[in-house]
Short mmCIF file of C-alpha atoms in Angstrom, two decimals:
data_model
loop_
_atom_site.label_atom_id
_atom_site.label_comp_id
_atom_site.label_asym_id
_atom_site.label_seq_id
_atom_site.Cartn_x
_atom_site.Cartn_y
_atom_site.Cartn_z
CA UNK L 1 -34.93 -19.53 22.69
CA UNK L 2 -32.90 -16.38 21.94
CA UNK L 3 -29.72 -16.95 19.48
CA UNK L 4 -27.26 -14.75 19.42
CA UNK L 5 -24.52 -14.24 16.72
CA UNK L 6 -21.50 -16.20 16.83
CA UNK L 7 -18.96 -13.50 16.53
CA UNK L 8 -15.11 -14.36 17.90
CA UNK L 9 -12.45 -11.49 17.25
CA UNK L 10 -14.77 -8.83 15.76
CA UNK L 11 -15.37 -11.35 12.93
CA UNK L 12 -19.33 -12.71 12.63
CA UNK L 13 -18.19 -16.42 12.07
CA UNK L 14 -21.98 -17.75 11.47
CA UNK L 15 -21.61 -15.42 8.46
CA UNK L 16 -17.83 -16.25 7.35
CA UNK L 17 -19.08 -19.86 7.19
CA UNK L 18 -22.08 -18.69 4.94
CA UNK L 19 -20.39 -16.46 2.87
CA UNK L 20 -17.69 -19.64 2.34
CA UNK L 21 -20.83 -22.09 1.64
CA UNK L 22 -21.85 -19.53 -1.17
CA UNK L 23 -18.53 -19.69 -3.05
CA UNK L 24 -18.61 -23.34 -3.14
CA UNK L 25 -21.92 -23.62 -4.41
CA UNK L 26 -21.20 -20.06 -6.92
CA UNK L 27 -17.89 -19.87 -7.39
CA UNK L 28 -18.07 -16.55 -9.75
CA UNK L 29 -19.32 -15.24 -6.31
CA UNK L 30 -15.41 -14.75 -5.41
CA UNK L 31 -14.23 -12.48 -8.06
CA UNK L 32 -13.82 -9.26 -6.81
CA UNK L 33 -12.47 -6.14 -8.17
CA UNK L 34 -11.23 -2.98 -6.06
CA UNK L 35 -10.62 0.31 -7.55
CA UNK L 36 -9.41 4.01 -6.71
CA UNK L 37 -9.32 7.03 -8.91
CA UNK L 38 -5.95 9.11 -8.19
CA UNK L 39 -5.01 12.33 -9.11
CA UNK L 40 -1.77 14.92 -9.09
CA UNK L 41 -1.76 17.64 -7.18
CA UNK L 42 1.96 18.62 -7.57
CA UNK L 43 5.27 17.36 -6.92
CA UNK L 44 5.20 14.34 -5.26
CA UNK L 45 1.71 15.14 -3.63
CA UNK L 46 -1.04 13.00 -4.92
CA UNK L 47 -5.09 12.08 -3.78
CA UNK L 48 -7.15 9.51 -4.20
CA UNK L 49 -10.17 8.45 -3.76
CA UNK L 50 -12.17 5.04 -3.01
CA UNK L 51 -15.52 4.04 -3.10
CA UNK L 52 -16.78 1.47 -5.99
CA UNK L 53 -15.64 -1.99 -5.97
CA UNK L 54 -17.24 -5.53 -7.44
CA UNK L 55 -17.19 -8.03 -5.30
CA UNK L 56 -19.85 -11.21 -4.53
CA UNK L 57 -21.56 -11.02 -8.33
CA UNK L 58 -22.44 -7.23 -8.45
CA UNK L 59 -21.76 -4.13 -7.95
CA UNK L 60 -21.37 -2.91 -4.03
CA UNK L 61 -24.19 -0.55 -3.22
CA UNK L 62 -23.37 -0.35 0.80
CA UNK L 63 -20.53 1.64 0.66
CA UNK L 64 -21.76 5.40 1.31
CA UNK L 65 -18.55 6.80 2.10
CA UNK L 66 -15.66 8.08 -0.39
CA UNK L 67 -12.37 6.97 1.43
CA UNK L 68 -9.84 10.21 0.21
CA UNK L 69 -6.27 9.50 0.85
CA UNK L 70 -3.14 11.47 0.18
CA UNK L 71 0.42 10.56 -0.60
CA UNK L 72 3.15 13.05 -0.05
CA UNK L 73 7.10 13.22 0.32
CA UNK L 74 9.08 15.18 3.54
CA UNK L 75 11.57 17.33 3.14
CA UNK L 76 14.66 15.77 2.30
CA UNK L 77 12.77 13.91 -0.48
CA UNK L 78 12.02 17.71 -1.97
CA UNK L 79 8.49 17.31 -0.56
CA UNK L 80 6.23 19.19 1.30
CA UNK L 81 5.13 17.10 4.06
CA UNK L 82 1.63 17.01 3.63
CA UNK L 83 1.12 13.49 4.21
CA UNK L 84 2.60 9.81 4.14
CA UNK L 85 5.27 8.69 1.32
CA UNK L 86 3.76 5.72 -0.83
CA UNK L 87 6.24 3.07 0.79
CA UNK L 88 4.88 4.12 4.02
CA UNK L 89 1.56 3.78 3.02
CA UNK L 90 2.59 -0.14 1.63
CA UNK L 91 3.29 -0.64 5.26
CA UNK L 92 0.27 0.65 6.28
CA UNK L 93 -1.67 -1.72 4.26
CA UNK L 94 0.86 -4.26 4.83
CA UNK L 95 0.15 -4.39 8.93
CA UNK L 96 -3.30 -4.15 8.77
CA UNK L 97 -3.85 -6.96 6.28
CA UNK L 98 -1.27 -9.31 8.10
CA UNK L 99 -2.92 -8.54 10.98
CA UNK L 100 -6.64 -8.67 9.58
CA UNK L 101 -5.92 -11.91 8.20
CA UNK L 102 -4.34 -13.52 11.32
CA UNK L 103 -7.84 -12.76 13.19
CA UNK L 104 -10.06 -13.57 10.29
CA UNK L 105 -8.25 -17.07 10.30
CA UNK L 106 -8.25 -17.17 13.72
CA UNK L 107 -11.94 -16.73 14.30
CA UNK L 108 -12.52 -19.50 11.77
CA UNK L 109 -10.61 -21.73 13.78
CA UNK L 110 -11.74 -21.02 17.31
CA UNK L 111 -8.76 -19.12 18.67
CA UNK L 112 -9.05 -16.01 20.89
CA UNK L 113 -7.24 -13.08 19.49
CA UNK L 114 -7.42 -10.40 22.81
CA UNK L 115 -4.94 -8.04 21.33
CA UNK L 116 -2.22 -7.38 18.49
CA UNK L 117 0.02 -4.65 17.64
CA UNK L 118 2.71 -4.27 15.05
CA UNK L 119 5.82 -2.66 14.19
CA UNK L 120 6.99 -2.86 10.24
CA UNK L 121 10.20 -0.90 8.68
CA UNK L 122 10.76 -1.09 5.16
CA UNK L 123 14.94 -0.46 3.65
CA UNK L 124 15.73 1.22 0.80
CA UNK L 125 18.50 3.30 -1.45
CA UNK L 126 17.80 6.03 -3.15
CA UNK L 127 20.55 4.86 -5.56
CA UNK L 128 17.43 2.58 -7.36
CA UNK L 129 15.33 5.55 -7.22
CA UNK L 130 17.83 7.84 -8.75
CA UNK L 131 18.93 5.84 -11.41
CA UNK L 132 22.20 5.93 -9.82
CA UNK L 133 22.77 1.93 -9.73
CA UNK L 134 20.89 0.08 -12.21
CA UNK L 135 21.87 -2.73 -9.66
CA UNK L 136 20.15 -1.31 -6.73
CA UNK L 137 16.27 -1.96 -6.77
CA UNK L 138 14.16 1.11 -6.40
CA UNK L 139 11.55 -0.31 -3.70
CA UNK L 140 12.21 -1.95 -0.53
CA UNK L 141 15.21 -4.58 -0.21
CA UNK L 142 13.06 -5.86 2.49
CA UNK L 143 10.55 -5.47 5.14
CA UNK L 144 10.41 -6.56 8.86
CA UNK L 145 7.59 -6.80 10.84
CA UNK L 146 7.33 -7.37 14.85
CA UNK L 147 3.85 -8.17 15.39
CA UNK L 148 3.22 -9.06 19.19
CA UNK L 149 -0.02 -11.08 20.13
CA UNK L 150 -2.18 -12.11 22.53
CA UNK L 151 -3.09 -15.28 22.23
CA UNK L 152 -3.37 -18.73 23.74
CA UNK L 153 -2.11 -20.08 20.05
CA UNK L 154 1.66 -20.56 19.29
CA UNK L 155 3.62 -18.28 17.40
CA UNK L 156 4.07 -20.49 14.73
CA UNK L 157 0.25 -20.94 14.46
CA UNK L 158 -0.55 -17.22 14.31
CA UNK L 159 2.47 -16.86 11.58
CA UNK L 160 0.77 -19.19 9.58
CA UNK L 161 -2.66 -17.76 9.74
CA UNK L 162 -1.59 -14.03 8.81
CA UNK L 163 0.20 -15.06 5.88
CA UNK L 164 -3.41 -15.69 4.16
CA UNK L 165 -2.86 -12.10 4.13
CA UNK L 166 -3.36 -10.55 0.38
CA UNK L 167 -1.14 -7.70 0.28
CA UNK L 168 1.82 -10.35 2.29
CA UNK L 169 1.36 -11.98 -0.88
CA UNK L 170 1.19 -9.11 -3.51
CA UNK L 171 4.54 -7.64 -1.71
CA UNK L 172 6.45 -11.22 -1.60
CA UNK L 173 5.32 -12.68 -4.75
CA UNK L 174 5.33 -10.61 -8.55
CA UNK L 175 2.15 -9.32 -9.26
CA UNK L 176 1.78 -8.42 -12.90
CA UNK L 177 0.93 -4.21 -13.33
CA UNK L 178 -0.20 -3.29 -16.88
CA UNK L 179 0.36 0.47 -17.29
CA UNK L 180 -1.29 2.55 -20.00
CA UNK L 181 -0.38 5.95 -20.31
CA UNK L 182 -3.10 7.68 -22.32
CA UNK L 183 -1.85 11.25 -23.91
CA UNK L 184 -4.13 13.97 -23.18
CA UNK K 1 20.60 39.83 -10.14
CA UNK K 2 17.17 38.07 -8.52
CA UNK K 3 18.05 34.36 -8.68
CA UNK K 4 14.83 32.41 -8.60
CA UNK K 5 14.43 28.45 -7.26
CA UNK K 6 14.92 25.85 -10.96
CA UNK K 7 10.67 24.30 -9.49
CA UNK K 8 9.73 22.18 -12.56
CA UNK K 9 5.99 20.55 -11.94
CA UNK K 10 6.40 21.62 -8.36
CA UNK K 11 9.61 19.77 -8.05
CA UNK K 12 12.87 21.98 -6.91
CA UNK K 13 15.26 20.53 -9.61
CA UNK K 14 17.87 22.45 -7.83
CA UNK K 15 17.43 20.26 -4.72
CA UNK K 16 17.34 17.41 -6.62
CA UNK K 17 20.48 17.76 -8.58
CA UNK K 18 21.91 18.93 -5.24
CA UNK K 19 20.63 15.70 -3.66
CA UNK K 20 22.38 13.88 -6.78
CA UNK K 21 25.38 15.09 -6.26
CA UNK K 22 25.36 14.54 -1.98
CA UNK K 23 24.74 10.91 -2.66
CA UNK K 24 27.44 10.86 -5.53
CA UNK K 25 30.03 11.91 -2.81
CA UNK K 26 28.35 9.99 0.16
CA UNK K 27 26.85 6.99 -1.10
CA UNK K 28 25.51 6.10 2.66
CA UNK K 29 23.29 9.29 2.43
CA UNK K 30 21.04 7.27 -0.27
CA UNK K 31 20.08 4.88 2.82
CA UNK K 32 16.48 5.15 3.89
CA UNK K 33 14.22 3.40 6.42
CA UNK K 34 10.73 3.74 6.56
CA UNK K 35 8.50 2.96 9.42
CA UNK K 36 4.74 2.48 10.52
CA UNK K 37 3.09 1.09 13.92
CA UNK K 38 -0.19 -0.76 13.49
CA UNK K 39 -2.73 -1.50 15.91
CA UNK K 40 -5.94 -4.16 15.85
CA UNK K 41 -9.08 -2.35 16.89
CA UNK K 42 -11.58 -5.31 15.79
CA UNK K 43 -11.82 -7.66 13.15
CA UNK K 44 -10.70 -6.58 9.99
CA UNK K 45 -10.33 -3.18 11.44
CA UNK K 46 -6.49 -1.35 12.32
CA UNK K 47 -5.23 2.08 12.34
CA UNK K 48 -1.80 3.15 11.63
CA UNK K 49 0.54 5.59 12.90
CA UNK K 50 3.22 7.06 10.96
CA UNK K 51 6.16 9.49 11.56
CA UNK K 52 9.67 8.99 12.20
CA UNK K 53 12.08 7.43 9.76
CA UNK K 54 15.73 7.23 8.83
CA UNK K 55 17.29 9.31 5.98
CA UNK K 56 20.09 10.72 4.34
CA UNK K 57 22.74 9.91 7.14
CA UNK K 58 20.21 10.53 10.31
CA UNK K 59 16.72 10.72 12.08
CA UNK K 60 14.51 12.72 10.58
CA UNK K 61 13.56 15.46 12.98
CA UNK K 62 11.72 17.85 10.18
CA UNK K 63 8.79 15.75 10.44
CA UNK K 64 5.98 17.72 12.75
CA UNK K 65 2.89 15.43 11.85
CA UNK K 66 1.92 11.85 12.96
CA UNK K 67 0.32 10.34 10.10
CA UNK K 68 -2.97 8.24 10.97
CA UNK K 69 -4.54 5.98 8.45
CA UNK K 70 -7.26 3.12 9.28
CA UNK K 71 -7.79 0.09 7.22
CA UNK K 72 -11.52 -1.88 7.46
CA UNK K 73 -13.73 -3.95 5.43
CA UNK K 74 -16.79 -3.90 3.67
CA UNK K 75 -20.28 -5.64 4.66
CA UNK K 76 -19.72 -8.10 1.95
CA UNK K 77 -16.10 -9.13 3.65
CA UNK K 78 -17.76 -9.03 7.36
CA UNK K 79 -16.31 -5.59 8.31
CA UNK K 80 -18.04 -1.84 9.02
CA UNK K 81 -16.30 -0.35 6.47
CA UNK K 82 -14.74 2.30 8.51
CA UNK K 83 -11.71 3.27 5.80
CA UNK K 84 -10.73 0.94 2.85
CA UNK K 85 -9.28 -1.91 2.58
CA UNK K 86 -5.72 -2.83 2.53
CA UNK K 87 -5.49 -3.57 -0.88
CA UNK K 88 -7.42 -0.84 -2.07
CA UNK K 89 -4.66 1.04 -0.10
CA UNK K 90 -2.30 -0.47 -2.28
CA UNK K 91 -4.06 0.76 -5.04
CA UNK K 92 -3.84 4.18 -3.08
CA UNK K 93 0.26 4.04 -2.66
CA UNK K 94 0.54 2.34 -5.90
CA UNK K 95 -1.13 5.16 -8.50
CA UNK K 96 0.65 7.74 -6.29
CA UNK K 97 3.75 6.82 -6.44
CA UNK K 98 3.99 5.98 -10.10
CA UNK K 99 2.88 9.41 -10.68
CA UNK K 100 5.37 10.92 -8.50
CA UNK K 101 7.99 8.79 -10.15
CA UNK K 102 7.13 10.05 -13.23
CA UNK K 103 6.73 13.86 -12.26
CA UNK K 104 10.17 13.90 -10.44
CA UNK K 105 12.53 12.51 -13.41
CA UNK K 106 10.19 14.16 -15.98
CA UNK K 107 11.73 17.87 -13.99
CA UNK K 108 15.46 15.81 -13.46
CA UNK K 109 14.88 15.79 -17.85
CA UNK K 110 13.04 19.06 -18.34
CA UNK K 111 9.96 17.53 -19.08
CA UNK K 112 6.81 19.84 -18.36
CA UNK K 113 4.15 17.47 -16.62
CA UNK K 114 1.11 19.61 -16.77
CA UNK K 115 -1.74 17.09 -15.56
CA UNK K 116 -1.91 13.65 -14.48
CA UNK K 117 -4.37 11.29 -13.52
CA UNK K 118 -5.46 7.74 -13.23
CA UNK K 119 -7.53 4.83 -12.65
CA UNK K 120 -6.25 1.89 -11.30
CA UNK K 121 -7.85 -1.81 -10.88
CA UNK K 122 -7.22 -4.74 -8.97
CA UNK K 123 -8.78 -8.29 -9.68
CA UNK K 124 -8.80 -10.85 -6.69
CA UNK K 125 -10.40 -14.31 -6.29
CA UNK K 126 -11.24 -15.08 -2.60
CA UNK K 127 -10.59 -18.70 -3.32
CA UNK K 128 -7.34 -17.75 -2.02
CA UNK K 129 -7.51 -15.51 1.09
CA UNK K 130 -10.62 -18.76 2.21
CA UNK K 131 -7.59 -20.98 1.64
CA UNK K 132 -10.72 -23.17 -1.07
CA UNK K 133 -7.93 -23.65 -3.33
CA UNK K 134 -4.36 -23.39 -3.20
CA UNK K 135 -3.43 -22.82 -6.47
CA UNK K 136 -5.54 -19.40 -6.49
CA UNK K 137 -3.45 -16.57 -4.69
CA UNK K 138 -4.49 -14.39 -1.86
CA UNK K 139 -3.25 -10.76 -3.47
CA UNK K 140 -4.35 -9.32 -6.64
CA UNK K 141 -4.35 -11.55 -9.91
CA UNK K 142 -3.21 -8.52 -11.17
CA UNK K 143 -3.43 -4.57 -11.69
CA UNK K 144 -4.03 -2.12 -14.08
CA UNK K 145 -3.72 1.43 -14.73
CA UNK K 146 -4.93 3.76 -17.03
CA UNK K 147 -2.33 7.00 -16.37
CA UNK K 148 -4.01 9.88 -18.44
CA UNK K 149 -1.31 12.92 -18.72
CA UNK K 150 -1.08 16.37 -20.16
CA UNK K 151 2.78 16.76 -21.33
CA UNK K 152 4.84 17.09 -24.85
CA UNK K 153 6.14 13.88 -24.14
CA UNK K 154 6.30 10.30 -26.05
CA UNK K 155 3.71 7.73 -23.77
CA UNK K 156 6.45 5.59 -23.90
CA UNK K 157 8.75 7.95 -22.09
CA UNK K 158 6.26 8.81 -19.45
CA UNK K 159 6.10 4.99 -18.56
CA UNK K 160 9.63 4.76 -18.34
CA UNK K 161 9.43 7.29 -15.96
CA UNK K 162 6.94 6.43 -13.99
CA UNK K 163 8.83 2.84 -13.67
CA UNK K 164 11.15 4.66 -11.35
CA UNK K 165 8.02 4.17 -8.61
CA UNK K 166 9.52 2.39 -5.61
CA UNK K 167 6.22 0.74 -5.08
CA UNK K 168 5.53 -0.62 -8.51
CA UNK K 169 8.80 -2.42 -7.87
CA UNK K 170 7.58 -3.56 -5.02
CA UNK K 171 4.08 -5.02 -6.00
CA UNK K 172 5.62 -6.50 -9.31
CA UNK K 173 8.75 -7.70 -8.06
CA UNK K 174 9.00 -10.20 -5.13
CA UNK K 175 10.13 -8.56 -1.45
CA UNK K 176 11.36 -10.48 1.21
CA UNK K 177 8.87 -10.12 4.53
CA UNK K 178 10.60 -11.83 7.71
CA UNK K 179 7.19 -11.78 9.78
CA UNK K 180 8.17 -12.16 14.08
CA UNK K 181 5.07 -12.82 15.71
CA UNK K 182 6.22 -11.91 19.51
CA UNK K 183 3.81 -13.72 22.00
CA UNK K 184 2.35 -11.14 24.67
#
């Protein structure tokens, strides 16, 4: 007899249902920590780069590539242009997580995801950023995102299974950030 | 007389008092949206495109570049690690943009940034995302950042700078996210 993985979505469910049996028996086996090292280039132009993390009781040894990323500003925010702003990058990660968790879930529950695409806008006023209006927040007042499906589940379903997502939940609940400027 | 551009740690303080002043008069100019569109490749794996967005009283149309980022996962979380993952992104847009928070109103108060950068850390429990135990979030139990700058000023004003950052606002305050899944 020939088995074959059971993989639904992209996502290898024979070994999401392990990797789930070896938290419950090992729970430390869930901590995880991710990491990037960032620095200034000039302006508002920043790189970083991502490789460690610790995840599943050690440290990951399978990750042989350095991810390098850059943030940057346009013009009319006195930038160069070289690359994304930081809020555009939050909806970056923002999509792909909603959208990574939706079909992670999904998988686990036996529903077909054959396609998904996304649209997300983020509002804000530069009067936060500027220190115009102590009133006016300096992030987003809100995001939106459109994310079309296709699916045999209902909408409400799939809404339900993306909002496992972790960065949904970083951006719509407080997440404590400890800052510690060292002098050099 | 040879007048010279006011750049203080590559920002054009010039532009930026300029830009003050603008939004002083015009208070809709301060009015930003920021957009990205996201599409599912497999599993836990999505790219990104980002360009246009709405700014100081119009479309941008300085913008030449479409800006493509990818999000995947680890062996560990059942992905081919093809780029990082969204909340190492985070981490990414996070560091970045509390450094350029902190370089822009250090020039807007004549303080000489000469080197910055930083290590940042984010501690999940997968608990949450599994949906094991609903008292454990999904996102990050929290973040830290270790911001090491060269500059004559006090570490406490450099954090009070870099508090300006859109995104730590984001990430530590909550932001409404209306998600509208559209059935295809």
């Amino acid at each position: 007899m020939i088995t074959t993985a059971n993989v639904k979505n992209g996502v290898n469910v024979d070994q999401l249902v392990e990797t789930i049996g070896h938290i419950q028996e090992q729970p430390e086996l869930a901590k995880f920590e991710f990491r990037a090292k960032n620095n200034w280039i000039n302006g508002g132009h920043c790189v970083s780069s991502i490789k460690s993390f610790y995840g599943a009781g050690q440290e990951d040894t399978t990750r042989e590539e350095t991810f390098t990323m850059e943030c940057s500003h346009p013009q009319v925010l006195l930038g160069e242009d070289e690359a994304a702003t930081p809020p555009e990058v939050v909806l970056h990660a923002l999509s792909s997580c909603l959208t990574g968790a939706m079909v992670y879930h999904a998988a686990a529950n036996g529903i077909d995801i054959e396609g998904a695409e996304s649209t997300i806008k983020g509002n804000a006023d530069l009067h936060g950023f500027l220190g115009l209006d102590p009133e006016v927040r300096t992030g987003f007042n809100g995001v939106t995102i459109q994310l079309k499906v296709k699916s045999d589940a209902s909408a409400e379903q799939l809404e339900n299974l993306a909002k496992f997502s972790p960065v949904f939940d970083m951006i719509s609940n407080p997440t404590p950030v400890n800052i510690e400027i060292v002098k050099q």
